[in-house]
Amino acid sequence: MRAALVVDATGRRSRAPAWLGAIGAPLPRELCTDTGTFYYTRFYRRRHGRAPRGTTGLVAGDLGWVKVAVFPGDNASFSISVGAPVDDGSLRGLSEPARFEAFVRAFPAVAPWRARGVSVPIDGPPTPVLVMGHLRNRLRRFVDREGPLAAGFFAIGDAAYHSNPVYGRGATSAIVQAALLDEALGRHPGDVRAAACFLDRESERQLRPFWEAAVAGDRRALGEVPSRKVTDPLAWLAHVAEQAFGWFFDQGLLPASRVDPVIFRALMRIFNMLEPPERLFTDPGLLVRSLPVLARVLRGDGPPPPFPVVAREAALWQLDRAGARE
């Protein structure tokens, strides 16, 4: 098939490297890290079209040992997702619907969505639990110092920039790159090489900071530390700064966003990619506003978490109990 240009929007499983290799083109430069997480998701439909009484706002929690969230959709649909560490074998049973149901109902913030008469599995009892694994933060660049690896070939979305789905930026990143590709072709009509360079340059500027923030978040969640063999003092300094900011975000900025609308709006603008992530640590106003809440958290009287903590043992007991009944 002959074409003026080819756009790869096939997602995280893109075979672009194999395609380029087959025509003798150089392989894309790639950065890749493991997210360390499996995701289990089941879809439902509310019986009466409204959210359960008493459930407002975002229902999502990261308890360290597990992530749980409810995602409302259209036409009274919603999904419940559980993120489990890949090395936690005790949570592998979540792929069974009965065990999944028992597990998610152990969380007070989620249970109202699955209360009797509130919702049903979207396709009835056979509705499966969908498993998403082998997830990696992957960044591929299809331009090198000499220009595009293959003139007329463009990769956008997860085929080029893929990060942990927990951050919810996949669709937004794809739309941004689609718009950048449109702009690139408009700025450089008939010059696919210049268009490719423009797309690569602007993607680096607009998307890479969010990709690197996702990598840093996963690295912190996994508790990764630099190798003892690292002799570069700048690498150690970067790690210390990353850990310090992560602590300040968890103990100061995030709790403050639950009581301070200014901080909440700033976090939402960054979360939704309207502002770059570095604003969190370059805006002195945000840092100063969060200090009183940080002091409260350190005293033990910080704002209550929006997602009540559930002990791991209690949730696993429900999971095992459901398995014993099968």
Coordinates of C-alpha atoms in Angstrom, one line a residue:
M1 CA 0.0 0.0 0.0
R2 CA 1.4 3.4 -1.0
A3 CA 0.7 6.5 1.1
A4 CA 1.8 10.0 1.3
L5 CA 2.3 9.5 5.0
V6 CA 1.7 6.9 7.7
V7 CA 0.4 7.7 11.2
D8 CA 0.9 5.0 13.8
A9 CA -1.8 5.3 16.4
T10 CA -1.9 1.6 17.4
G11 CA -1.2 2.2 21.0
R12 CA 1.3 0.7 23.5
R13 CA 1.6 -2.5 21.6
S14 CA 2.8 -0.7 18.5
R15 CA 5.0 -2.7 16.2
A16 CA 6.7 0.3 14.9
P17 CA 10.3 -0.9 15.7
A18 CA 9.6 -4.1 13.7
W19 CA 8.1 -2.2 10.8
L20 CA 11.1 0.2 10.6
G21 CA 13.5 -2.7 11.0
A22 CA 11.9 -4.5 8.1
I23 CA 12.6 -1.6 5.7
G24 CA 16.1 -1.2 7.0
A25 CA 15.4 2.1 8.9
P26 CA 17.1 2.8 12.2
L27 CA 15.2 1.8 15.4
P28 CA 13.7 4.5 17.5
R29 CA 15.5 5.7 20.6
E30 CA 13.6 4.3 23.6
L31 CA 13.3 4.9 27.3
C32 CA 11.5 2.2 29.2
T33 CA 10.7 1.5 32.9
D34 CA 8.3 -0.9 34.5
T35 CA 5.3 0.4 36.3
G36 CA 5.3 -2.5 38.7
T37 CA 1.4 -2.7 38.6
F38 CA -1.3 -5.0 37.3
Y39 CA -4.8 -3.5 36.9
Y40 CA -8.1 -5.4 37.4
T41 CA -11.3 -3.7 36.1
R42 CA -15.0 -4.6 36.0
F43 CA -17.8 -2.6 34.4
Y44 CA -21.2 -1.9 35.8
R45 CA -24.4 0.0 35.2
R46 CA -26.4 1.9 37.8
R47 CA -30.0 0.9 38.1
H48 CA -31.5 4.3 38.5
G49 CA -28.9 6.4 36.6
R50 CA -27.7 8.4 39.6
A51 CA -24.6 8.0 41.7
P52 CA -25.2 6.3 45.1
R53 CA -26.4 8.7 47.9
G54 CA -23.6 10.2 49.8
T55 CA -20.9 9.6 47.1
T56 CA -19.7 12.8 45.7
G57 CA -16.4 13.7 44.0
L58 CA -13.6 11.5 43.1
V59 CA -13.6 8.0 44.6
A60 CA -9.9 6.9 44.4
G61 CA -7.3 5.8 46.9
D62 CA -3.7 4.7 46.9
L63 CA -3.2 2.8 50.1
G64 CA 0.4 1.8 49.3
W65 CA -0.3 -1.9 49.1
V66 CA -3.2 -1.4 46.6
K67 CA -4.9 1.3 44.5
V68 CA -8.7 1.3 44.1
A69 CA -10.9 3.7 42.1
V70 CA -14.4 4.2 40.7
F71 CA -14.6 5.7 37.2
P72 CA -18.1 7.0 36.2
G73 CA -19.0 6.8 32.5
D74 CA -21.9 7.7 30.3
N75 CA -25.4 6.1 30.1
A76 CA -25.2 5.2 33.9
S77 CA -22.2 3.1 33.4
F78 CA -19.1 3.0 35.7
S79 CA -16.1 0.8 36.3
I80 CA -14.2 -0.2 39.4
S81 CA -10.4 -0.7 39.0
V82 CA -7.9 -2.2 41.4
G83 CA -4.2 -1.7 40.9
A84 CA -2.0 -4.4 42.5
P85 CA 1.8 -4.7 42.7
V86 CA 3.0 -7.3 40.3
D87 CA 5.0 -9.1 43.0
D88 CA 2.0 -9.5 45.4
G89 CA 0.8 -13.0 44.7
S90 CA -2.0 -12.7 47.3
L91 CA -4.0 -10.4 44.9
R92 CA -3.8 -12.6 41.8
G93 CA -7.3 -14.0 42.7
L94 CA -8.8 -10.7 41.7
S95 CA -9.3 -12.0 38.1
E96 CA -12.2 -14.1 39.4
P97 CA -15.5 -12.0 39.5
A98 CA -16.7 -13.4 42.9
R99 CA -13.4 -12.6 44.6
F100 CA -13.2 -9.2 42.9
E101 CA -16.6 -8.3 44.2
A102 CA -15.8 -9.4 47.7
F103 CA -12.6 -7.5 47.7
V104 CA -13.9 -4.1 46.4
R105 CA -16.8 -4.2 48.8
A106 CA -14.3 -4.3 51.7
F107 CA -13.6 -0.6 50.9
P108 CA -16.2 1.8 52.5
A109 CA -15.7 4.4 49.7
V110 CA -16.5 1.8 47.0
A111 CA -19.1 -0.4 48.7
P112 CA -22.1 2.0 48.1
W113 CA -21.6 1.6 44.4
R114 CA -22.1 -2.1 44.7
A115 CA -24.8 -2.1 47.3
R116 CA -27.9 -4.2 46.7
G117 CA -30.2 -2.6 44.2
V118 CA -27.7 0.2 43.2
S119 CA -25.9 -1.4 40.3
V120 CA -25.4 -4.6 38.3
P121 CA -22.5 -6.0 36.2
I122 CA -22.9 -4.3 32.8
D123 CA -23.3 -7.6 30.9
G124 CA -24.9 -9.5 33.8
P125 CA -23.1 -12.1 36.0
P126 CA -20.8 -13.3 33.2
T127 CA -19.2 -9.8 33.0
P128 CA -15.5 -10.6 33.2
V129 CA -12.8 -8.9 35.3
L130 CA -10.4 -7.4 32.7
V131 CA -6.7 -7.7 33.5
M132 CA -4.1 -5.2 32.2
G133 CA -0.5 -6.2 32.8
H134 CA 3.0 -5.9 31.5
L135 CA 2.6 -2.1 31.7
R136 CA 5.7 0.0 31.1
N137 CA 6.4 3.7 30.9
R138 CA 7.8 3.9 27.4
L139 CA 9.0 6.9 25.4
R140 CA 10.0 6.4 21.7
R141 CA 11.5 9.1 19.5
F142 CA 11.4 8.7 15.8
V143 CA 13.8 11.5 15.0
D144 CA 17.6 11.6 15.4
R145 CA 20.3 14.1 14.6
E146 CA 19.9 13.4 10.9
G147 CA 16.1 13.8 10.9
P148 CA 13.2 11.3 10.8
L149 CA 14.1 7.6 10.9
A150 CA 11.6 7.1 8.0
A151 CA 10.3 10.1 6.1
G152 CA 6.6 10.2 6.2
F153 CA 6.2 8.0 9.3
F154 CA 4.6 9.5 12.4
A155 CA 3.8 7.9 15.7
I156 CA 1.4 9.5 18.2
G157 CA -0.3 8.6 21.4
D158 CA 0.8 5.5 23.3
A159 CA 2.8 4.4 20.3
A160 CA 5.2 7.1 21.2
Y161 CA 4.5 8.2 24.8
H162 CA 3.0 5.6 27.1
S163 CA 2.8 5.9 30.9
N164 CA 1.1 4.2 33.8
P165 CA -2.7 4.4 33.2
V166 CA -3.2 5.4 36.8
Y167 CA -2.3 8.9 35.9
G168 CA -5.1 9.1 33.3
R169 CA -3.1 11.0 30.6
G170 CA -3.2 8.5 27.7
A171 CA -6.1 10.0 25.8
T172 CA -5.1 13.6 26.5
S173 CA -1.5 12.9 25.3
A174 CA -2.8 11.3 22.1
I175 CA -5.1 14.3 21.4
V176 CA -2.2 16.7 22.1
Q177 CA 0.1 14.8 19.7
A178 CA -2.7 14.6 17.0
A179 CA -3.1 18.4 17.2
L180 CA 0.7 18.8 17.0
L181 CA 0.8 16.6 14.0
D182 CA -1.9 18.6 12.3
E183 CA 0.0 21.8 13.2
A184 CA 3.3 20.3 11.9
L185 CA 1.8 19.4 8.5
G186 CA 0.2 22.8 8.3
R187 CA 3.4 24.6 9.1
H188 CA 5.5 22.5 6.7
P189 CA 3.2 21.5 3.8
G190 CA 5.0 19.0 1.5
D191 CA 8.0 18.7 3.8
V192 CA 7.5 15.6 5.9
R193 CA 11.0 15.8 7.3
A194 CA 10.5 19.2 8.8
A195 CA 7.1 18.2 10.0
A196 CA 8.6 15.1 11.8
C197 CA 11.2 17.3 13.5
F198 CA 8.5 19.8 14.6
L199 CA 6.3 17.0 16.1
D200 CA 9.3 15.5 17.9
R201 CA 10.5 18.8 19.3
E202 CA 7.1 19.9 20.5
S203 CA 6.2 16.5 22.0
E204 CA 9.5 16.7 24.0
R205 CA 8.5 20.1 25.2
Q206 CA 4.9 19.5 26.0
L207 CA 4.6 15.8 26.9
R208 CA 8.0 14.7 28.2
P209 CA 7.7 16.5 31.5
F210 CA 4.5 14.6 32.3
W211 CA 6.1 11.3 31.2
E212 CA 9.0 11.9 33.5
A213 CA 6.7 12.8 36.3
A214 CA 4.9 9.5 35.9
V215 CA 8.2 7.6 35.9
A216 CA 9.2 9.4 39.1
G217 CA 5.9 8.6 40.7
D218 CA 6.2 4.9 39.9
R219 CA 9.8 4.8 41.1
R220 CA 8.8 6.4 44.4
A221 CA 5.8 4.0 44.8
L222 CA 8.1 1.0 44.2
G223 CA 10.6 2.3 46.7
E224 CA 13.4 2.2 44.2
V225 CA 16.8 3.5 45.4
P226 CA 19.9 4.2 43.3
S227 CA 22.4 1.4 43.1
R228 CA 25.2 1.6 45.7
K229 CA 27.6 1.5 42.7
V230 CA 26.4 4.9 41.6
T231 CA 29.3 7.3 41.9
D232 CA 27.7 10.4 40.2
P233 CA 26.9 12.8 43.0
L234 CA 24.4 14.6 40.8
A235 CA 22.4 11.3 40.5
W236 CA 22.3 10.9 44.2
L237 CA 21.3 14.6 44.6
A238 CA 18.5 14.1 42.1
H239 CA 17.3 11.1 44.0
V240 CA 17.3 12.9 47.3
A241 CA 15.4 15.9 45.8
E242 CA 12.9 13.5 44.2
Q243 CA 12.3 11.7 47.5
A244 CA 12.0 15.0 49.4
F245 CA 9.5 16.5 47.0
G246 CA 7.5 13.2 47.0
W247 CA 7.3 13.4 50.8
F248 CA 6.3 17.0 50.7
F249 CA 3.6 16.3 48.1
D250 CA 2.1 13.4 50.1
Q251 CA 2.3 15.1 53.5
G252 CA 1.7 18.8 52.5
L253 CA 0.3 19.6 49.0
L254 CA -2.1 16.7 48.6
P255 CA -3.7 17.0 52.1
A256 CA -3.8 20.8 51.6
S257 CA -5.7 20.4 48.3
R258 CA -8.6 18.9 50.3
V259 CA -9.1 22.1 52.2
D260 CA -7.6 24.9 50.0
P261 CA -9.4 25.5 46.7
V262 CA -6.4 27.4 45.3
I263 CA -4.1 24.3 45.7
F264 CA -6.9 22.0 44.6
R265 CA -7.4 24.0 41.3
A266 CA -3.6 24.0 40.7
L267 CA -3.3 20.3 41.2
M268 CA -6.3 19.7 38.9
R269 CA -4.8 21.9 36.2
I270 CA -1.6 20.0 36.4
F271 CA -3.3 16.6 36.6
N272 CA -5.3 17.5 33.4
M273 CA -2.1 18.7 31.6
L274 CA -3.2 22.3 31.4
E275 CA 0.0 23.4 33.2
P276 CA 3.4 21.7 33.5
P277 CA 4.2 19.5 36.5
E278 CA 7.1 21.6 37.6
R279 CA 4.7 24.3 38.8
L280 CA 4.3 22.2 41.9
F281 CA 7.8 23.0 43.1
T282 CA 8.4 26.3 41.3
D283 CA 5.3 28.2 42.5
P284 CA 6.3 29.6 46.0
G285 CA 2.6 30.5 46.6
L286 CA 1.5 26.9 46.5
L287 CA 4.4 25.8 48.8
V288 CA 3.7 28.5 51.3
R289 CA -0.1 27.8 51.4
S290 CA 0.5 24.1 52.1
L291 CA 2.8 24.7 55.1
P292 CA 0.0 25.1 57.7
V293 CA -1.6 21.8 56.6
L294 CA 1.8 20.1 56.6
A295 CA 2.2 21.2 60.2
R296 CA -1.2 19.7 61.0
V297 CA -0.3 16.5 59.4
L298 CA 2.9 16.2 61.3
R299 CA 1.0 16.8 64.5
G300 CA -1.4 14.1 63.6
D301 CA -4.5 16.2 63.0
G302 CA -4.4 16.7 59.3
P303 CA -7.5 16.7 57.0
P304 CA -9.2 13.3 56.9
P305 CA -8.3 11.3 53.8
P306 CA -11.1 11.2 51.2
F307 CA -10.6 7.4 50.8
P308 CA -10.8 5.7 54.2
V309 CA -7.9 3.4 55.0
V310 CA -8.6 -0.3 54.9
A311 CA -6.2 -2.8 56.5
R312 CA -4.6 -5.1 54.1
E313 CA -5.5 -8.1 56.3
A314 CA -9.2 -7.2 56.3
A315 CA -9.5 -6.9 52.6
L316 CA -7.5 -10.1 51.9
W317 CA -9.7 -12.0 54.4
Q318 CA -12.7 -11.0 52.2
L319 CA -10.8 -12.2 49.1
D320 CA -9.9 -15.5 50.6
R321 CA -13.4 -16.0 52.0
A322 CA -14.9 -15.6 48.6
G323 CA -12.4 -18.1 47.2
A324 CA -13.3 -20.6 49.8
R325 CA -17.0 -20.4 48.8
E326 CA -16.3 -21.2 45.1

